[in-house]
mmCIF file of C-alpha atoms and ligand atoms in Angstrom:
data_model
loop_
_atom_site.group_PDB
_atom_site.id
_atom_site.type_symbol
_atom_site.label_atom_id
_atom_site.label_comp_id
_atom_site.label_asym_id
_atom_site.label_seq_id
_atom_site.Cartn_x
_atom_site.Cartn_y
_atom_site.Cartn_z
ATOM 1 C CA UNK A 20 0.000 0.000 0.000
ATOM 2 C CA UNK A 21 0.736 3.642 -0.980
ATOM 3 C CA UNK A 22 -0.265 6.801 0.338
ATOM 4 C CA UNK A 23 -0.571 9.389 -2.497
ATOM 5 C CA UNK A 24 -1.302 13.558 -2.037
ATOM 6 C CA UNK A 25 -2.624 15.720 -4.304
ATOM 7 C CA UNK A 26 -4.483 19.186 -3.844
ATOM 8 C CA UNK A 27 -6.713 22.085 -5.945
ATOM 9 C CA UNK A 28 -8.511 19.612 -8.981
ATOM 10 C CA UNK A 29 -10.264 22.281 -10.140
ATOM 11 C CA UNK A 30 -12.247 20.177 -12.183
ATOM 12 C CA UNK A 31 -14.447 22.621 -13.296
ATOM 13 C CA UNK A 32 -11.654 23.363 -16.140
ATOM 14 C CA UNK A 33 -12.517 20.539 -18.462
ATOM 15 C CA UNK A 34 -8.962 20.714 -19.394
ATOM 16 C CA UNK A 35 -8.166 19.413 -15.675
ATOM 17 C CA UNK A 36 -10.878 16.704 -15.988
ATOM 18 C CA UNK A 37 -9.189 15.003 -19.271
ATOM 19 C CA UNK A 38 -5.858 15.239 -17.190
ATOM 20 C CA UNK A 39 -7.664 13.709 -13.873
ATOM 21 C CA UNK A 40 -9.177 10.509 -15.943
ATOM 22 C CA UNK A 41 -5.692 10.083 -17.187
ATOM 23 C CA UNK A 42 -4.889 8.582 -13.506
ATOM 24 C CA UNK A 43 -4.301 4.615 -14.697
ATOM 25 C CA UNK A 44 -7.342 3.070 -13.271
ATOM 26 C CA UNK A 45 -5.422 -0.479 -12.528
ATOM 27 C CA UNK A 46 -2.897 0.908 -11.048
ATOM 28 C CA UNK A 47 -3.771 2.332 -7.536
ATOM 29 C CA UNK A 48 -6.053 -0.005 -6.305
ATOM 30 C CA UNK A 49 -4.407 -1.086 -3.144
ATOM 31 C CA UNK A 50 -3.065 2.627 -2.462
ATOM 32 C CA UNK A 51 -4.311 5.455 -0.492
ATOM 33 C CA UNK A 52 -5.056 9.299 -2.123
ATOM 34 C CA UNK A 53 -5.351 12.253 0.255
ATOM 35 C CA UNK A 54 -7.078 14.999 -1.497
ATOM 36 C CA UNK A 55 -6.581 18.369 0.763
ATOM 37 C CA UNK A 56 -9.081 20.609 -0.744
ATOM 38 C CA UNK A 57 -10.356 22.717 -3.916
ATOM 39 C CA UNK A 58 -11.921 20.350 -5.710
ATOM 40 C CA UNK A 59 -14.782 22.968 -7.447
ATOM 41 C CA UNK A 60 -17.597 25.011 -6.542
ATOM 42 C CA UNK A 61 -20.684 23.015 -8.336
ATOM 43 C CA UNK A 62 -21.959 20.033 -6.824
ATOM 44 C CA UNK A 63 -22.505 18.025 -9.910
ATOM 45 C CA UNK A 64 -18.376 18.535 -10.455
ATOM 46 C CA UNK A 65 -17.277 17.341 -6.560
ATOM 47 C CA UNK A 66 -19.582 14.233 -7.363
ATOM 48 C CA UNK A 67 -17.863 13.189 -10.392
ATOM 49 C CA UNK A 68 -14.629 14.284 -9.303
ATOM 50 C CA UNK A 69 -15.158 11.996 -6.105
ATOM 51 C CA UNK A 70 -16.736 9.166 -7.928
ATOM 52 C CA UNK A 71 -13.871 9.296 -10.477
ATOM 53 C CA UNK A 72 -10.738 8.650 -7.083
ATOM 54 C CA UNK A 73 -13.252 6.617 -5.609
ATOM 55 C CA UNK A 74 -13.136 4.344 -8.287
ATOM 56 C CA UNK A 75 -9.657 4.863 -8.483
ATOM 57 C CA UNK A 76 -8.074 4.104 -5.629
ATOM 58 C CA UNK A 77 -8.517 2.154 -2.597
ATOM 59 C CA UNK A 78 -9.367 4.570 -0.265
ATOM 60 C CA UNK A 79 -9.626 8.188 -0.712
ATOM 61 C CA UNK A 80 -9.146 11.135 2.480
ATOM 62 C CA UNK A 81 -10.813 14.666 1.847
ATOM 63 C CA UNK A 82 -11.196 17.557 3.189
ATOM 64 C CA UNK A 83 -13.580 20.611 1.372
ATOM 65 C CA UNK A 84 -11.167 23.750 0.191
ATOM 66 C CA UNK A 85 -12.903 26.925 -0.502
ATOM 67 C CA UNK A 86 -14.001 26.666 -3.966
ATOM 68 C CA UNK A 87 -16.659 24.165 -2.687
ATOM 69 C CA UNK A 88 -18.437 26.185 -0.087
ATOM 70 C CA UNK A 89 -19.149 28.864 -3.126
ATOM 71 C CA UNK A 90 -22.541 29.580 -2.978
ATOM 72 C CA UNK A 91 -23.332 31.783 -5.814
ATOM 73 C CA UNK A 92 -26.956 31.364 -6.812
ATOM 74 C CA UNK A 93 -27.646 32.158 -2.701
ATOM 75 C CA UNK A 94 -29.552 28.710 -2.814
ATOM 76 C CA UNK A 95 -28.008 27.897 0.716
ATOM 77 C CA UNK A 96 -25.065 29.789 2.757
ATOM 78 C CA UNK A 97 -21.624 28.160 2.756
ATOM 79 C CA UNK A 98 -21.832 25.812 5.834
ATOM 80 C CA UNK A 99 -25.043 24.123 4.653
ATOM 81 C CA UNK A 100 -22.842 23.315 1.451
ATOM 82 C CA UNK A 101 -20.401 22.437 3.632
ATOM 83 C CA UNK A 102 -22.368 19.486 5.216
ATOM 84 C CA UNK A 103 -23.532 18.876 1.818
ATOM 85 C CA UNK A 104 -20.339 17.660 0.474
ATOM 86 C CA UNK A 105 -19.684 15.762 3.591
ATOM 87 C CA UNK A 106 -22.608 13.788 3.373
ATOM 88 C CA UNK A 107 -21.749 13.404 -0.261
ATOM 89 C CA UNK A 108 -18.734 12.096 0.511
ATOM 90 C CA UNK A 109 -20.430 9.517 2.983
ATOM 91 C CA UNK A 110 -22.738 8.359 0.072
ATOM 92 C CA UNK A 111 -19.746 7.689 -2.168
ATOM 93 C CA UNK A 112 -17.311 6.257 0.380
ATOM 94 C CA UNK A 113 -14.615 8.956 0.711
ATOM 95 C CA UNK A 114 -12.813 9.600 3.901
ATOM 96 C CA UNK A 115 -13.449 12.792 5.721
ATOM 97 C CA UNK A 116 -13.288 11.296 9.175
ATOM 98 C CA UNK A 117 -9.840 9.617 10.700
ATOM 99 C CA UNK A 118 -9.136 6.289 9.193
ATOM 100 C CA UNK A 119 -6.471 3.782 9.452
ATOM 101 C CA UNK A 120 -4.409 3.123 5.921
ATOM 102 C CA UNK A 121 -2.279 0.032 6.751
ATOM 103 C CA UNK A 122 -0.019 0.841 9.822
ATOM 104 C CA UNK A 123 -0.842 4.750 9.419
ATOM 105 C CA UNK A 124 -3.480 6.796 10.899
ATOM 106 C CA UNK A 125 -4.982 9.719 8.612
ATOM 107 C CA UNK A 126 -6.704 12.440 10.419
ATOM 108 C CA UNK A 127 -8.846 14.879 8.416
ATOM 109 C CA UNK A 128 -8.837 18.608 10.008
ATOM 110 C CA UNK A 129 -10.900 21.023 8.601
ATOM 111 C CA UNK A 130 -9.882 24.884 9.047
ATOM 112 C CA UNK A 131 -10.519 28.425 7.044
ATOM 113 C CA UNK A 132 -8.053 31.440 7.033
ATOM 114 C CA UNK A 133 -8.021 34.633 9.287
ATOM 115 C CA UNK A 134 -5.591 37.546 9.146
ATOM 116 C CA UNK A 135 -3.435 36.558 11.900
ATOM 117 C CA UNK A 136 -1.505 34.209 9.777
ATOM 118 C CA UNK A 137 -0.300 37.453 8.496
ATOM 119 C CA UNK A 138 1.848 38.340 11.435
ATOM 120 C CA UNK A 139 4.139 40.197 10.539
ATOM 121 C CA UNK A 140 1.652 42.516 8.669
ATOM 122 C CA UNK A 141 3.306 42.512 5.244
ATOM 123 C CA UNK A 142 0.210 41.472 2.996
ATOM 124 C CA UNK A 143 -1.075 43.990 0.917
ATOM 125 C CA UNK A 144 -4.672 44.593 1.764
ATOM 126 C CA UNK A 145 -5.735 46.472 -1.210
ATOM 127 C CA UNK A 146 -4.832 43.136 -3.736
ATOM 128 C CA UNK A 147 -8.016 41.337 -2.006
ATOM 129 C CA UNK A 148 -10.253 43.190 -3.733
ATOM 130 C CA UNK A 149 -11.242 40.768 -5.895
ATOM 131 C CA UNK A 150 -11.042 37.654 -3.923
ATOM 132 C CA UNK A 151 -13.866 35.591 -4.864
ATOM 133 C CA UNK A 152 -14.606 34.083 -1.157
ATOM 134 C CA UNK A 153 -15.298 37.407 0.080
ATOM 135 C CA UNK A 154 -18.488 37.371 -3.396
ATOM 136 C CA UNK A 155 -19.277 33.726 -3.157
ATOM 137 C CA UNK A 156 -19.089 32.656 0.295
ATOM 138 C CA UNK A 157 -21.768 33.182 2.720
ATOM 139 C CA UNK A 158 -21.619 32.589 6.170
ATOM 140 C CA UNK A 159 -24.564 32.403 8.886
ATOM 141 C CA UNK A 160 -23.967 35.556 11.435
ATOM 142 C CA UNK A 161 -24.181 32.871 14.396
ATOM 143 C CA UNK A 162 -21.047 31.358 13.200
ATOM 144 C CA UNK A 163 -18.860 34.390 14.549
ATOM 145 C CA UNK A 164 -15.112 33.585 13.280
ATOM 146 C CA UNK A 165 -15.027 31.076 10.397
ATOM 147 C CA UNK A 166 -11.590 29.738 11.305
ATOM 148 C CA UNK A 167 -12.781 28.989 14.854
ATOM 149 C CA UNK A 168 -15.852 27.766 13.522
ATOM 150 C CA UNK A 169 -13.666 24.906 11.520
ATOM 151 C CA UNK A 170 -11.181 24.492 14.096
ATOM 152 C CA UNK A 171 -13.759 23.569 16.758
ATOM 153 C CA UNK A 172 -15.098 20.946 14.348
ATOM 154 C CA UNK A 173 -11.275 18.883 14.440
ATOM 155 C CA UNK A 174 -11.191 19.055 18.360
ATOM 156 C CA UNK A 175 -12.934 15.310 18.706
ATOM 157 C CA UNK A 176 -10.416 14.152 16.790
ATOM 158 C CA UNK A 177 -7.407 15.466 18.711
ATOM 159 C CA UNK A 178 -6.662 12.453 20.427
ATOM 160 C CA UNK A 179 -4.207 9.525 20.332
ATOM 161 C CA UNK A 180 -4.269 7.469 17.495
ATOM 162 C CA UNK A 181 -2.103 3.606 17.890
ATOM 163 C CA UNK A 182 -0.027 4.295 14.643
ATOM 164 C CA UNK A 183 1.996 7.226 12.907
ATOM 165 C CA UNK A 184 -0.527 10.064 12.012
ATOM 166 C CA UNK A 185 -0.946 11.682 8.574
ATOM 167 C CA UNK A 186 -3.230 15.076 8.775
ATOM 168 C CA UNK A 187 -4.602 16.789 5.820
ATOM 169 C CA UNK A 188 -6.021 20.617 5.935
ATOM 170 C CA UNK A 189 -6.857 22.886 3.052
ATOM 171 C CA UNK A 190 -5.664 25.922 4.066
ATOM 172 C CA UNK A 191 -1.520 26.135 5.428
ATOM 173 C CA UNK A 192 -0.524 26.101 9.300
ATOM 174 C CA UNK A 193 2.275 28.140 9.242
ATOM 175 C CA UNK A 194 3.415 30.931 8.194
ATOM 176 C CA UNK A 195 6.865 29.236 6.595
ATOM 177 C CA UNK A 196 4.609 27.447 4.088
ATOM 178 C CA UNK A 197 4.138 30.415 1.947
ATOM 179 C CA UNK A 198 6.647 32.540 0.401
ATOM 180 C CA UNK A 199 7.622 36.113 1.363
ATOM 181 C CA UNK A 200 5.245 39.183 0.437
ATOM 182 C CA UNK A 201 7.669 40.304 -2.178
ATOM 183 C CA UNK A 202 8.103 36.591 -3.638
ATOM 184 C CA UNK A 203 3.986 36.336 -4.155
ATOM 185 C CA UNK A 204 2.365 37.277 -7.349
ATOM 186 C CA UNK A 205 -0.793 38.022 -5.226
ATOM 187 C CA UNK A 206 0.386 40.124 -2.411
ATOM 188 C CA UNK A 207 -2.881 39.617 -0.367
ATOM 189 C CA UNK A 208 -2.051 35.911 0.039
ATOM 190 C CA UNK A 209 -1.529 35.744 3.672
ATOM 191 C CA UNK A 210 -4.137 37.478 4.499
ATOM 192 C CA UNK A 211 -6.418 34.511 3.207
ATOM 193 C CA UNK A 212 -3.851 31.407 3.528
ATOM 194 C CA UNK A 213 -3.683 29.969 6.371
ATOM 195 C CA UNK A 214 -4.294 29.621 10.538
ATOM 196 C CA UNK A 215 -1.581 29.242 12.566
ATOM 197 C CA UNK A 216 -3.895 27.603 15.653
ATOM 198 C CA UNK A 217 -4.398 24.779 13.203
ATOM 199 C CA UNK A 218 -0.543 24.032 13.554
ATOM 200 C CA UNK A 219 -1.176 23.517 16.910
ATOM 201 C CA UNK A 220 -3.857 20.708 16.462
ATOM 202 C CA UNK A 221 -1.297 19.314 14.229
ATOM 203 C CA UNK A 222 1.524 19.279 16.906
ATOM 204 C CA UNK A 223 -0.959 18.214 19.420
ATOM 205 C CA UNK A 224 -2.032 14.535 17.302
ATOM 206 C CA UNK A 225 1.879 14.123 17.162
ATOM 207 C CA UNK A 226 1.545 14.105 13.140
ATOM 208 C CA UNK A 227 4.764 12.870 11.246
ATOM 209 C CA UNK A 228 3.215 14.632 8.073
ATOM 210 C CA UNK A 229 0.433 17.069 6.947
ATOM 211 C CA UNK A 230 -0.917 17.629 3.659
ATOM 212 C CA UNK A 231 -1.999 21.009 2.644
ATOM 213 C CA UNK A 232 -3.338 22.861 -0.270
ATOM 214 C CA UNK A 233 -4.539 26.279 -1.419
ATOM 215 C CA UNK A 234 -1.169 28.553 -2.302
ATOM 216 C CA UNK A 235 -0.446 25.858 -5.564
ATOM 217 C CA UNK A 236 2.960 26.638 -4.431
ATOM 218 C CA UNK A 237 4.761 23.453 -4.140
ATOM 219 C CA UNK A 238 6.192 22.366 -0.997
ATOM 220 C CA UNK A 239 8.038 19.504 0.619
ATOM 221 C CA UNK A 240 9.649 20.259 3.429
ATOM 222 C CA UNK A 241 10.798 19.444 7.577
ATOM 223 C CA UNK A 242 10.242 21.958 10.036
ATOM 224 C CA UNK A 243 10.564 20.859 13.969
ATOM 225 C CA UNK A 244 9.732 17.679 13.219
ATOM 226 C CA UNK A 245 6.879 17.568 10.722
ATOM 227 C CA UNK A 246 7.060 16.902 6.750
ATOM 228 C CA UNK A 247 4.585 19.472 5.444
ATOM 229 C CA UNK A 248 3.512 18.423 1.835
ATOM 230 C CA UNK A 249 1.863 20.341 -0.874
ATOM 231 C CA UNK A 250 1.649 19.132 -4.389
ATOM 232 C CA UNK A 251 -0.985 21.188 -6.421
ATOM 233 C CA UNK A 252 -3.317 19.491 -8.855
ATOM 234 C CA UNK A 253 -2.889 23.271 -10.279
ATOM 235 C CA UNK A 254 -5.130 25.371 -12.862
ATOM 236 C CA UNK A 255 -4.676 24.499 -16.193
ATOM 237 C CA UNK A 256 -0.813 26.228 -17.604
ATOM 238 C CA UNK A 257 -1.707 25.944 -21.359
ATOM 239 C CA UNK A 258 0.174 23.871 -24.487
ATOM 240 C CA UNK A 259 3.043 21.990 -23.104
ATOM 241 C CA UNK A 260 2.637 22.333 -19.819
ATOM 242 C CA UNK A 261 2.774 19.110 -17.690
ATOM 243 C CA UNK A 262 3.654 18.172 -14.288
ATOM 244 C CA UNK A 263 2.956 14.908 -12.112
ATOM 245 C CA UNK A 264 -0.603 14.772 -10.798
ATOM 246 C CA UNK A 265 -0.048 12.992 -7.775
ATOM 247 C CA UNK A 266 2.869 13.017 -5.048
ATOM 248 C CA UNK A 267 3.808 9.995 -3.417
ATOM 249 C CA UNK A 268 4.326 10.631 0.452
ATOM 250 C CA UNK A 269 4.837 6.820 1.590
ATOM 251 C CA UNK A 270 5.783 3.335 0.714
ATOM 252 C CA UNK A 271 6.724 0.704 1.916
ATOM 253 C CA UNK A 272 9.922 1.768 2.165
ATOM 254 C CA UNK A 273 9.231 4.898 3.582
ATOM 255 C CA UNK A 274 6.549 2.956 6.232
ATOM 256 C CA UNK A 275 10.053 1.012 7.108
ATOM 257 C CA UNK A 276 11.686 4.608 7.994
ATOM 258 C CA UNK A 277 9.008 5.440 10.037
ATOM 259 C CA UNK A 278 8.801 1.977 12.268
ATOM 260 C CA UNK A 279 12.493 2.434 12.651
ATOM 261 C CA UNK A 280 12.141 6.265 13.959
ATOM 262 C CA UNK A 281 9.321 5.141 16.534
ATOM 263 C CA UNK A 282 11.285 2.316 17.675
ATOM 264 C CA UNK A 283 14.257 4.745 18.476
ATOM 265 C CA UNK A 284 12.288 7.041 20.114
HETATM 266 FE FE1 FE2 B 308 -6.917 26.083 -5.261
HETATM 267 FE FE1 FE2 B 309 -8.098 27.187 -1.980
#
């Protein structure tokens, strides 16, 4: 068994569907996806798009980005779509609560960004302007802060878990994950990124590795102790543009590593 990571489908670009049934349906069987977020706004999409892994792999782990809790035509506000996806997810057999894959414990946190994450105040407010949550998203006025809101949700699942734990968030848990201000093409990034209490949720389930998605900036990286992963799906790039649609995070090689680490510890 493998555990495979991917983030931001966007499968509402039809060019990203073509790539997505690409995925060798033989192949992964046996093997594990974790899908952190962004899949698309319209239902009718997620359900395909889940369908589609489902059918793909042996098990599939998913959390809802923000693209999914769009709700343009007003039909419903964003956390009724939010428990809409999850109980689509239920109907199809994905993962959003913790499951075991083989030795390995994945743990599902959901979370939304607030401004903090900014902390050293570099963003550049003005940029946001046109950031689509702020048009699409709609959120019921007993809610109070979204992040909290989401954060609340994971705090059941904050417990000890008999195996190494994977977790898997849309939105980033530190601020390290992201680039500086003046590396960003959209300077308002931080400002809608990440949470940095949702590292601590992380630290406190003794994670080995988390999956993220949202900046499609790559990552792969160590810091005090946890591999932090992101590996965009991405937006479509246009004629010749290619790049592998899945990351591999374990094996059974890598599961070896990880028995040896615990045993030294
Ligand atoms: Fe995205
Ligand atoms: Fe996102």
């Amino acid at each position: 068994m493998r555990i495979f990571a991917v983030s931001d489908l966007h499968t509402d670009f039809a060019e990203n569907r073509r790539r997505l049934q690409q995925i060798s349906s033989t192949s992964y069987s046996h093997d594990v996806l974790v899908v952190a977020g962004d899949i698309a706004d319209d239902l009718r999409i997620i359900d395909w798009t889940l369908r589609m892994l489902r059918s793909r792999f042996g098990a599939v782990f998913y959390v809802p980005g923000n693209h999914e809790l769009w709700v343009r035509g007003g039909e419903c506000d964003s956390i009724e779509k939010f428990r809409q996806v999850l109980s689509l997810c239920d109907e199809i057999g994905i993962h959003t609560r913790p499951g075991r894959a083989g030795k390995n414990w994945i743990v599902p946190l959901f979370s939304w960004y607030e401004s903090d994450y900014d902390q050293q105040g570099e963003a550049d407010v003005s940029s946001l302007e046109g950031w689509a949550d702020f048009y699409f998203c709609k959120w019921p006025a007993e809610v109070g802060s979204v992040s909290k809101y989401f954060l609340d949700l994971n705090e059941s699942r904050i417990r000890e878990y008999d195996g190494p734990v994977i977790t898997l968030s849309h939105f980033l848990p530190r601020r390290e994950l992201l680039p500086a201000v003046e590396n960003l093409i959209f300077k308002g990034l931080p400002l809608v990124a990440g949470a940095v209490a949702l590292d601590r949720q992380i630290r406190a389930l003794n994670a080995v590795t988390h999956v993220f998605g949202h900046s499609h900036i790559d990552f792969d990286q160590v810091i005090e102790g946890v591999r932090y992963i992101h590996h965009a799906f991405d937006y479509p790039r246009g004629e010749g543009w290619s790049k592998e649609p899945l990351t591999q995070i374990l094996g059974a090689e890598a599961q070896a590593e990880t028995d040896h680490r615990r045993e030294e510890m």
